[in-house]
Short mmCIF file of C-alpha atoms and ligand atoms in Angstrom, two decimals:
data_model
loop_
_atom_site.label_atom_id
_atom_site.label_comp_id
_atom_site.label_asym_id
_atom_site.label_seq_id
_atom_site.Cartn_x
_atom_site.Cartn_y
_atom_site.Cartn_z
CA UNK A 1 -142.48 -150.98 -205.55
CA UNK A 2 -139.11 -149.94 -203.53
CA UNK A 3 -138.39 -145.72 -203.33
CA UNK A 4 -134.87 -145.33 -204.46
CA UNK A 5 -132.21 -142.55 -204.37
CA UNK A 6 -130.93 -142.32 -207.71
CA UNK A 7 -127.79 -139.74 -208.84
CA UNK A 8 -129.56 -137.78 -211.43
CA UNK A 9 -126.76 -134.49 -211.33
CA UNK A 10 -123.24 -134.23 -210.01
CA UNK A 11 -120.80 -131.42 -210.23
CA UNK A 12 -117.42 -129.95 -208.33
CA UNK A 13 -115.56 -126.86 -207.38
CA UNK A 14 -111.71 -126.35 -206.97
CA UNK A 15 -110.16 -123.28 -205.62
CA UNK A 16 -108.20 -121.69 -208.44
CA UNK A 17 -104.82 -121.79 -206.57
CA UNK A 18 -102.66 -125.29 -207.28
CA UNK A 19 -99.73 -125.69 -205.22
CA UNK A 20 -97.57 -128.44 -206.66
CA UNK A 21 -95.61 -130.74 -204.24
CA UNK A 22 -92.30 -128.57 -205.34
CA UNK A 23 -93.67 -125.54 -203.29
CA UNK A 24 -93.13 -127.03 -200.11
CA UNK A 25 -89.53 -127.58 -200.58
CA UNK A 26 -89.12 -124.04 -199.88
CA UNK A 27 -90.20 -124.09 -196.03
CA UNK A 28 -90.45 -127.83 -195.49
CA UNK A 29 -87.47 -130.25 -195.19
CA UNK A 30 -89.20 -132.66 -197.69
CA UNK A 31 -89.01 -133.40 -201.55
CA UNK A 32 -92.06 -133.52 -204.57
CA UNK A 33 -90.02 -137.14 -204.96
CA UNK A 34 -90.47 -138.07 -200.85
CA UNK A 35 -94.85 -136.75 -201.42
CA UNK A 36 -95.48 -138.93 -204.77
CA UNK A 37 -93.80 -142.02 -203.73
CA UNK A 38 -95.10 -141.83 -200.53
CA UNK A 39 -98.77 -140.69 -200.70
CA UNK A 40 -99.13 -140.75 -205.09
CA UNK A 41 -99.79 -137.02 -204.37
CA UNK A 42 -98.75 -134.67 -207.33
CA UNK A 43 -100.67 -131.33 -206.15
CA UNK A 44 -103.75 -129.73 -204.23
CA UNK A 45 -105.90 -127.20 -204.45
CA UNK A 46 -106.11 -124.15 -201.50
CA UNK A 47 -108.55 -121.32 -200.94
CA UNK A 48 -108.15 -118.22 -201.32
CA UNK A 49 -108.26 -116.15 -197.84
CA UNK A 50 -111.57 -115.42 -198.72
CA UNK A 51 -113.17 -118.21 -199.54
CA UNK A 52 -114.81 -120.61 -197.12
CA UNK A 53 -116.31 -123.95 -197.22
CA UNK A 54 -119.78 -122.44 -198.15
CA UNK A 55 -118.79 -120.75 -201.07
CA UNK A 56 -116.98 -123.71 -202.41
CA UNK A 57 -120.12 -126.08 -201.23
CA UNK A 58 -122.18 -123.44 -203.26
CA UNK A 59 -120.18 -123.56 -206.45
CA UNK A 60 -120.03 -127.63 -206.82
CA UNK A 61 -123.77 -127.36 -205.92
CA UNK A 62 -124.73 -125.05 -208.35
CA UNK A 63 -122.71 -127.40 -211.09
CA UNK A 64 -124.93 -130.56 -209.41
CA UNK A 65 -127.95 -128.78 -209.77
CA UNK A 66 -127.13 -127.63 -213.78
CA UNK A 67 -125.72 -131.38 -214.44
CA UNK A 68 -129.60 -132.49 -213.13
CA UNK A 69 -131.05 -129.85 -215.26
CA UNK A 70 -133.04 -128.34 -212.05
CA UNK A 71 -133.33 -125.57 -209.84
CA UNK A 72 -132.87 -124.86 -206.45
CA UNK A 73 -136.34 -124.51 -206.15
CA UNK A 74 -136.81 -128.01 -207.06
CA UNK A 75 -134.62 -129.55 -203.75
CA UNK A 76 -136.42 -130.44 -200.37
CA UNK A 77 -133.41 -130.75 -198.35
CA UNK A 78 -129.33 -129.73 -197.86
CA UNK A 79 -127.43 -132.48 -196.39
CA UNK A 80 -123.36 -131.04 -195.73
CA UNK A 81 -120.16 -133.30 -195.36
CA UNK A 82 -117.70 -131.16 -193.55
CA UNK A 83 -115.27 -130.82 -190.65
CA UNK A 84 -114.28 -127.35 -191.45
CA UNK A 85 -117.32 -125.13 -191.52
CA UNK A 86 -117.36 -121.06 -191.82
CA UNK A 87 -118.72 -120.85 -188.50
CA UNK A 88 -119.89 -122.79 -185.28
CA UNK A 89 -122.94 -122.25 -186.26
CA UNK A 90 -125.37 -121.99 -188.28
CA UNK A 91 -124.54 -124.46 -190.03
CA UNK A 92 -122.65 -124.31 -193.42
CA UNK A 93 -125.73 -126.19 -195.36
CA UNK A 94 -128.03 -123.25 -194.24
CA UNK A 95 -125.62 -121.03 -195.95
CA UNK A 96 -125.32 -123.10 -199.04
CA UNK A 97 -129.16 -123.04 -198.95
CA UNK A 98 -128.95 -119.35 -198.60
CA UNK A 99 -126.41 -118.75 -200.97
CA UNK A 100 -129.11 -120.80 -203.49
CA UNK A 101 -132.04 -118.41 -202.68
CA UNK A 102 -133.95 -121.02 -201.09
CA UNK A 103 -136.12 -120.31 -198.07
CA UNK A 104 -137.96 -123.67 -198.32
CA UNK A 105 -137.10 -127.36 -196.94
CA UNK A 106 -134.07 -127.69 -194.72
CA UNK A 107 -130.34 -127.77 -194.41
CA UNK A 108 -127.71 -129.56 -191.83
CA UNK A 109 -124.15 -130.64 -191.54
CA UNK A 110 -122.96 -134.03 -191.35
CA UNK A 111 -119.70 -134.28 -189.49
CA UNK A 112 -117.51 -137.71 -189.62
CA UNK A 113 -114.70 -135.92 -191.27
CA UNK A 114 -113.36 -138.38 -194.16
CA UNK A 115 -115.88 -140.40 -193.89
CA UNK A 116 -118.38 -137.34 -193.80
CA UNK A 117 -119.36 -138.21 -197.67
CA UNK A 118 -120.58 -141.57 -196.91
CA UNK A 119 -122.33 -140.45 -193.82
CA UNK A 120 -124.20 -137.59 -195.49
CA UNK A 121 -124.85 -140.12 -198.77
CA UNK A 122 -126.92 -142.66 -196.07
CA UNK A 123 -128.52 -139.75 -194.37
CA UNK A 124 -129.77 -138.50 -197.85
CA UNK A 125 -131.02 -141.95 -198.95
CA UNK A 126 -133.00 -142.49 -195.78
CA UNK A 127 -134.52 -138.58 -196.11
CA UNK A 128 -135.77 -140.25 -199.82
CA UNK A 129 -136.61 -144.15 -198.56
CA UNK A 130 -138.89 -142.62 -196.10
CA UNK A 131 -140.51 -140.09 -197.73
CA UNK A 132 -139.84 -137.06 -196.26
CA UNK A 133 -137.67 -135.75 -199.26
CA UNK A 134 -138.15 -136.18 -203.15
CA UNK A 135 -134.31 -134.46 -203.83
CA UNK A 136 -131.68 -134.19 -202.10
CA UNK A 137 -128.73 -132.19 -202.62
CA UNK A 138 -125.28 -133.94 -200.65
CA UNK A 139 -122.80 -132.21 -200.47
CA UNK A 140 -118.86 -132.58 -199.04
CA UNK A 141 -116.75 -129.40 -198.88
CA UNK A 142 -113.84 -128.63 -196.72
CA UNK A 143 -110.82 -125.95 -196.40
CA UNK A 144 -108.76 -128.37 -194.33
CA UNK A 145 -105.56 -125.88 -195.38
CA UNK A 146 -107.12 -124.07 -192.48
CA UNK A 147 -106.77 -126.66 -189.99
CA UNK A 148 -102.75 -127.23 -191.25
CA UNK A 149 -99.55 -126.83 -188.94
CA UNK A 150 -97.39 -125.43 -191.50
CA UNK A 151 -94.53 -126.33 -190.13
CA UNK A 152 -95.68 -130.38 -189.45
CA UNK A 153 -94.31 -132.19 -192.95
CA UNK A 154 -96.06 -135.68 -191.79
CA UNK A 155 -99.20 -133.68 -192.03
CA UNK A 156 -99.47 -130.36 -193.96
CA UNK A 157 -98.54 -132.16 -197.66
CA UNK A 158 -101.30 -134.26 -197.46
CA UNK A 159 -104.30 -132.26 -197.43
CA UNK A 160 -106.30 -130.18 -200.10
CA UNK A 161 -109.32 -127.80 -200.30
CA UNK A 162 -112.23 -128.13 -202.82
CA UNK A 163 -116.02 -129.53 -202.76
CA UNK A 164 -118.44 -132.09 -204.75
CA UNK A 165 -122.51 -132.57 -205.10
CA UNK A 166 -124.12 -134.80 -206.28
CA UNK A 167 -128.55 -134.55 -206.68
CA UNK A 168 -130.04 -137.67 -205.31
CA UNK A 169 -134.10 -138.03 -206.11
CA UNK A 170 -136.82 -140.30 -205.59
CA UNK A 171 -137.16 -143.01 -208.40
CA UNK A 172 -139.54 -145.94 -208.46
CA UNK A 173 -137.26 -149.32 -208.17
CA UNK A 174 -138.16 -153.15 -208.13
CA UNK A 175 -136.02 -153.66 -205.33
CA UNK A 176 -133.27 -155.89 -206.77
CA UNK A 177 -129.49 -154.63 -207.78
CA UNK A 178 -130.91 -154.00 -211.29
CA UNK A 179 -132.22 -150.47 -210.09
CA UNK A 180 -130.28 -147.55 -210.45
CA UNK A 181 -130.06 -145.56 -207.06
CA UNK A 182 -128.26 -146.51 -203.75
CA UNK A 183 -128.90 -150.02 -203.28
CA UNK A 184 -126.51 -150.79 -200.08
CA UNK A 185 -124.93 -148.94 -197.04
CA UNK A 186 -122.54 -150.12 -194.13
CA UNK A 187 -121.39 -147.24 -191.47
CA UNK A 188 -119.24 -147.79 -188.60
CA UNK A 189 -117.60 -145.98 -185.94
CA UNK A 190 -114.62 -146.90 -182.96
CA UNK A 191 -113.87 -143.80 -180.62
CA UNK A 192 -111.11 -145.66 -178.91
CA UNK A 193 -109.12 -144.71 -182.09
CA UNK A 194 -109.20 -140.66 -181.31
CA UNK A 195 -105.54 -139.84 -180.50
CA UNK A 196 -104.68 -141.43 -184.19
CA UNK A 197 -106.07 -138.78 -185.86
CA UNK A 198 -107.94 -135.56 -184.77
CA UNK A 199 -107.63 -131.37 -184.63
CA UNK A 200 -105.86 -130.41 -180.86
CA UNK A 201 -108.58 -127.52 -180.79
CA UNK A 202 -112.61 -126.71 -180.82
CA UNK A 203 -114.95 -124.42 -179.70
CA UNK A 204 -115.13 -125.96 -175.99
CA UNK A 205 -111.33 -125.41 -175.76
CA UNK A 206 -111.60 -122.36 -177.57
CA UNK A 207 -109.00 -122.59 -180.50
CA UNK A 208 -109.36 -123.90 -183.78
CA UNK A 209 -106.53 -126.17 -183.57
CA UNK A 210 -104.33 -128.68 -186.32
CA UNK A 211 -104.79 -131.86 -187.45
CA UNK A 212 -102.93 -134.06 -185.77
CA UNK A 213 -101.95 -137.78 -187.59
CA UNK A 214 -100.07 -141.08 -186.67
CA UNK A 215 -99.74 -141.97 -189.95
CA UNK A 216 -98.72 -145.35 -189.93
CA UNK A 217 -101.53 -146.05 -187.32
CA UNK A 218 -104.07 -144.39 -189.71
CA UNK A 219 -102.77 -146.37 -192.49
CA UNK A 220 -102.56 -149.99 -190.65
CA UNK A 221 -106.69 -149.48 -190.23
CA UNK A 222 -107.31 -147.94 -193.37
CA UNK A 223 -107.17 -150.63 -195.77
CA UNK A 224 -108.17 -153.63 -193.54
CA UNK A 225 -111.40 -151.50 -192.41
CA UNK A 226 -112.16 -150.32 -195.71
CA UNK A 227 -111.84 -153.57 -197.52
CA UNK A 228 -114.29 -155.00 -194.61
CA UNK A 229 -116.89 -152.35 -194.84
CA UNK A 230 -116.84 -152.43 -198.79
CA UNK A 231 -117.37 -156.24 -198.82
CA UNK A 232 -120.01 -155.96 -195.93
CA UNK A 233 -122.17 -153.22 -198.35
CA UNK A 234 -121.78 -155.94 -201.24
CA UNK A 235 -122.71 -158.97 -198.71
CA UNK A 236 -125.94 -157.03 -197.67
CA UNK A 237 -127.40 -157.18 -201.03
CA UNK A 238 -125.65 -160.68 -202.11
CA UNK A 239 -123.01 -158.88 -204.69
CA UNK A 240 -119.39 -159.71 -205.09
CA UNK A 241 -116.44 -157.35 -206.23
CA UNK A 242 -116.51 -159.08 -209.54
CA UNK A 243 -120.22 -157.30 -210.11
CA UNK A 244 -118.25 -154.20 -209.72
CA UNK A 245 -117.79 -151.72 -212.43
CA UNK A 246 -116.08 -148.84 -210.31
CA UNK A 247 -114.66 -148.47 -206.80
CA UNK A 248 -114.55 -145.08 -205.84
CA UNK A 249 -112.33 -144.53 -203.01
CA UNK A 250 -111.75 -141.82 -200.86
CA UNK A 251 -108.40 -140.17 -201.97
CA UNK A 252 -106.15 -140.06 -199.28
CA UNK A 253 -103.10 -142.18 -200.26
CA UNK A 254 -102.53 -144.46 -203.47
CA UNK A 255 -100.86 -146.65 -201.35
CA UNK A 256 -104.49 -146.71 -199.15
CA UNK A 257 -106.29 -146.75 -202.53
CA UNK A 258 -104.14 -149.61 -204.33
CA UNK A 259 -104.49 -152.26 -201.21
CA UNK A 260 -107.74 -152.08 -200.57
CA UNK A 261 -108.35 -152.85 -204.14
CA UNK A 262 -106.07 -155.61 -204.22
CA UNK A 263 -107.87 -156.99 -200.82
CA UNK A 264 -111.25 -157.17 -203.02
CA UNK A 265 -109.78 -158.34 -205.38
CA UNK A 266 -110.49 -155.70 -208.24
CA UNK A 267 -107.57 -154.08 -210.69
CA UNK A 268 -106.57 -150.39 -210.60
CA UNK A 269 -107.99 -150.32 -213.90
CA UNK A 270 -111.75 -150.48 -212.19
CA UNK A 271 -110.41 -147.63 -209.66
CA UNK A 272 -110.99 -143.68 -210.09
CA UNK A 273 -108.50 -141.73 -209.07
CA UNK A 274 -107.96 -138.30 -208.34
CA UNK A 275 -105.54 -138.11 -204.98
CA UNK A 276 -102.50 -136.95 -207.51
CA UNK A 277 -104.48 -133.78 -208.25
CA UNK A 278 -106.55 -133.24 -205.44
CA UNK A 279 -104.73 -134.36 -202.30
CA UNK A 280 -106.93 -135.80 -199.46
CA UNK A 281 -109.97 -133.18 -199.24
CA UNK A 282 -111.66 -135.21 -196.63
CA UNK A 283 -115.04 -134.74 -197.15
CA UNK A 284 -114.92 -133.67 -200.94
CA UNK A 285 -112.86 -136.35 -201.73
CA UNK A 286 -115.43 -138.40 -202.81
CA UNK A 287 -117.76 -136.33 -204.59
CA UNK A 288 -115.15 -134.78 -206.41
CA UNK A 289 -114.01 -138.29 -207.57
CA UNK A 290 -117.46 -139.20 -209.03
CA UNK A 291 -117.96 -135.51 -211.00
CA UNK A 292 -113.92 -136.02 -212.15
CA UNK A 293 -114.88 -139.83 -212.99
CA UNK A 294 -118.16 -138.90 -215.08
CA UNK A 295 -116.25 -136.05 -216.37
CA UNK A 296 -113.17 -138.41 -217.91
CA UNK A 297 -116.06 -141.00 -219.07
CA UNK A 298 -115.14 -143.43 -216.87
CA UNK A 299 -118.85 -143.84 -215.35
CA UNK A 300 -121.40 -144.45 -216.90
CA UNK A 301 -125.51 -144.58 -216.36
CA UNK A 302 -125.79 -147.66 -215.00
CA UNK A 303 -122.58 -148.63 -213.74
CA UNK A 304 -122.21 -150.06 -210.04
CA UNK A 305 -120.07 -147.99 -207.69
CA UNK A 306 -118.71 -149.15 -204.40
CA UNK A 307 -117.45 -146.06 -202.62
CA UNK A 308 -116.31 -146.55 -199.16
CA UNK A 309 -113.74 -143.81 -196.92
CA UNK A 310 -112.45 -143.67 -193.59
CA UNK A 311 -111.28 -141.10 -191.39
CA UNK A 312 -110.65 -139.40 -187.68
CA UNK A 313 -112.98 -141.07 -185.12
CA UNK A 314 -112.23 -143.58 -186.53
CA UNK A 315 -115.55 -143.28 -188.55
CA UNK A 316 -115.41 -145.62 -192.02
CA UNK A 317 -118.30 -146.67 -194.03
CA UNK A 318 -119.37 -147.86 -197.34
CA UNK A 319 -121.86 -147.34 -200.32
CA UNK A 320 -123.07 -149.38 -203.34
CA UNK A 321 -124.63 -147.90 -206.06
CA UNK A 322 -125.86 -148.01 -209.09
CA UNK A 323 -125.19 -144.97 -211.40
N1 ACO B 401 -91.13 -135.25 -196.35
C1 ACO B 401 -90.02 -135.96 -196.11
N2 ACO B 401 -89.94 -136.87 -195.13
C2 ACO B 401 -91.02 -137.06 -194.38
C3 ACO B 401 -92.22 -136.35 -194.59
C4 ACO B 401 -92.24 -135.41 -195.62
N3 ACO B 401 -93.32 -134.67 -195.91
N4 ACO B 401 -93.13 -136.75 -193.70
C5 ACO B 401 -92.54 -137.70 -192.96
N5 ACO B 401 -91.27 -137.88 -193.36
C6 ACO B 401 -90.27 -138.79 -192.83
C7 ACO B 401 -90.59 -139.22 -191.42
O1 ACO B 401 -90.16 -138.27 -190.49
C8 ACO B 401 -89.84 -140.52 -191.33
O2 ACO B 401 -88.48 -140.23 -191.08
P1 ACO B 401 -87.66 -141.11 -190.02
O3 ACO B 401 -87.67 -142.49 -190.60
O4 ACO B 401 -86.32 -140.45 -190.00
O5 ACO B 401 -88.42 -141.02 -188.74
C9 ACO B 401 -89.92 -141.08 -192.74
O6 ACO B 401 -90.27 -139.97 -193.58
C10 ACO B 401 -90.97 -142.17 -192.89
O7 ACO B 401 -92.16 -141.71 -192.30
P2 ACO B 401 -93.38 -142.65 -192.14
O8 ACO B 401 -94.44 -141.97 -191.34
O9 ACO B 401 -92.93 -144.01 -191.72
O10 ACO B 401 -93.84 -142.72 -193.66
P3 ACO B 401 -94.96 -143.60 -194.31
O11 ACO B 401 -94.41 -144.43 -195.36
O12 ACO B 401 -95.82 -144.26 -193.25
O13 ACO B 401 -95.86 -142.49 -195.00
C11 ACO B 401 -97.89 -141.27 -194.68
C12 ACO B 401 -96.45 -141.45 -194.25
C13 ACO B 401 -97.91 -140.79 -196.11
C14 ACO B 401 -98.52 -140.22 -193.78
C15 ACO B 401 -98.64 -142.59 -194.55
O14 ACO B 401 -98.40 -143.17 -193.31
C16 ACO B 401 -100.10 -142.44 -194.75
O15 ACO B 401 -100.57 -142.11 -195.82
N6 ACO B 401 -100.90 -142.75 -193.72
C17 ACO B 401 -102.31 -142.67 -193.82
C18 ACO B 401 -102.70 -141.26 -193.70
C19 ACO B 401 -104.08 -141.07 -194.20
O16 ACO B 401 -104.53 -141.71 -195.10
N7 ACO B 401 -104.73 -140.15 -193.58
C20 ACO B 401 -105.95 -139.76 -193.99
C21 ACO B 401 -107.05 -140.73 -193.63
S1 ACO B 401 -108.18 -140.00 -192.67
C22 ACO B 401 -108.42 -138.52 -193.29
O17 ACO B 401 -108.49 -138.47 -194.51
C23 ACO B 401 -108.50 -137.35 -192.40
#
C-alpha cells in the first residue's frame, strides 16, 4: 500500500475591486490593445487598503475547507505560498491558522515566489507520504499590487492580487498512475538568474521595495524551463503528454502559457486558463486556476493534471496529479 495526497476540497478568493487594462491608460503611456496582445491580460483583481494576504489566504481557505466538507478542526498542518506576507513575521500561515480558530498542528510559509504553489504542493505531499500529517491545507495568496512601481509600465500591468486552497489528505493508493493524489514532482532552482527578476528591497535593506523584471529574459527561460520540468514530472513516473487530461499553468503570459503547450505537444483546448481575468498572482495563480477550472467543469475526479510555474530565483518546478 502507497500513502497518497489526494485533492479532496479546493476553493478561491478575489478582492472585489477589478481594474480593467483601460484604467491604466490614464497614468501609464500604454493601451488595453498593447496589455492583451502582449501578455493575453484582460483585467486583475487588487486589494483593498485593508486587506492583506492573510485575509485573502483565509477566505479561499475557508471555501477549500467547505468544498471538502470539513472543518478546521479536521487539518494537521498550514502550508503558505507567498512572497508578500502581512508581516516579517510570524508568518502569514499562523495567521490563516488563527484566523481559522485553530490552536492545534502547525503553520509556515513557503517562499519561491511564482513558483511558491508548486513548492508548497511538494512540501504538503511529503508532510502526508511520511506520516506526519493526515490533511493538509496549501495555500498561495499574494497582494503583489503592493510590491508595484506605479509608474514602471513593463511591470505594474502585469500583476494581480487574489488567493487559492486546495485540501490535500491521506488516501490509501496502489502505487501506480491509476491513483488519484499527487503521483509526481520535479523542483528546481538557479540563483545566477536573480537580477532577471526580483523586489530592489527587504527587511535587511530595510524597504519593501518593487518588482523589478527583464521581461524578455524572464520569458526566453520560461517556456524552455517549464516545458523541461513538466516532461521531467511525466518521465519520473513513465507518462507522456498524450496521458494528459489538463495542464494547468501558472498564469503569467498566454504567450508563456501557449508555447509551453505547444513544446509538449498538447492543444490549448487541454489548457485552463485564467491570466485574462486574473493577471499573474504569483503564488495564487495556480490554485486559483484549479478552483476556476473545477468551477467551469473543466476538471473532473479523476482527471490528470500537470501543473508546473516558474518565477524570480529563478525557482520552476512541476506537479502531476491525478484529480
Ligand atoms: N505598454 C505599452 N508599451 C510597453 C509596455 C506597456 N505596458 N511595456 C513595455 N512596453 C514597450 C517597451 O518599452 C518596448 O518599447 P521599445 O521597443 O520602444 O523599447 C516595447 O513595448 C516592447 O517591449 P518588450 O519588453 O520587448 O515586449 P515583449 O513583447 O517582450 O512583452 C512582456 C513584454 C509582456 C513583459 C513579456 O516579455 C513577458 O511576458 N515576459 C515574461 C514575464 C513573466 O512572465 N513574468 C512573470 C514570470 S515570474 C513571475 O510570475 C513573478
Amino acid at each position: 500500500m502507497t500513502t497518497r495526497a489526494v485533492v479532496t476540497g479546493v476553493g478561491h478568493y478575489l478582492p472585489a475591486r477589478v481594474v480593467e487594462n483601460s484604467e491604466f491608460e490614464a497614468s501609464l503611456d500604454t493601451s488595453d490593445a498593447w496589455i492583451r496582445t502582449r501578455s493575453g491580460i484582460e483585467r486583475r483583481h487588487f486589494a483593498a487598503s485593508d486587506e492583506t494576504t492573510s485575509d485573502l489566504a483565509t477566505r479561499a481557505a475557508q471555501a477549500a475547507l467547505a468544498d471538502a466538507g470539513i472543518t478546521p478542526g479536521d487539518i494537521d498542518a498550514i502550508v503558505l505560498a507567498t512572497s508578500t506576507a502581512d508581516l516579517t513575521f510570524p508568518s502569514a500561515a499562523t495567521m490563516v491558522q488563527h484566523a481559522l480558530g485553530m490552536t492545534h498542528g502547525f503553520a509556515f510559509d513557503v517562499q519561491a515566489v511564482c513558483a511558491g504553489f508548486i513548492y508548497a504542493l511538494t512540501n504538503a505531499n511529503a508532510l502526508i507520504v511520511s506520516g506526519q500529517a493526515q490533511r493538509v491545507l496549501v495555500i498561495g495568496a499574494e497582494t503583489f499590487s503592493r510590491i508595484m512601481d506605479w509608474q514602471d509600465r513593463t511591470t505594474c500591468v502585469l500583476f494581480g492580487d487574489g488567493a487559492g486552497a486546495l485540501v490535500l489528505e491521506a488516501r490509501a493508493g496502489t502505487g501506480d498512475t491509476g491513483d488519484r493524489g499527487i503521483l509526481s514532482a520535479d523542483l528546481n532552482s538557479d540563483g545566477r538568474y536573480r537580477d532577471i527578476l526580483y523586489v530592489d528591497g527587504g527587511v535587511s535593506t530595510q524597504t519593501t521595495g518593487f518588482l523589478r523584471m527583464q521581461g524578455k529574459e524572464v520569458f526566453r527561460h520560461a517556456v524552455e524551463k517549464l516545458a523541461a520540468t513538466a516532461e521531467t514530472a511525466m518521465a519520473r513516473i513513465g507518462m507522456t503528454p498524450d496521458q494528459i487530461d489538463w495542464i494547468v499553468p501558472h498564469q503569467a503570459n498566454i504567450r508563456i502559457i501557449q508555447g509551453t503547450a505547444k513544446k509538449l505537444g498538447l492543444p490549448m483546448s487541454r489548457v485552463v486558463v485564467t491570466v485574462q481575468d486574473h493577471g499573474n498572482t504569483s503564488a495564487a495563480s495556480i490554485p486559483l486556476a484549479l478552483s476556476v477550472g473545477k468551477a467551469r467543469g473543466q476538471i473532473r475526479e479523476g482527471d490528470v493534471i500537470v501543473t508546473e510555474a516558474i518565477g524570480g530565483g529563478l525557482a520552476w518546478g512541476a506537479v502531476v496529479l491525478r484529480w
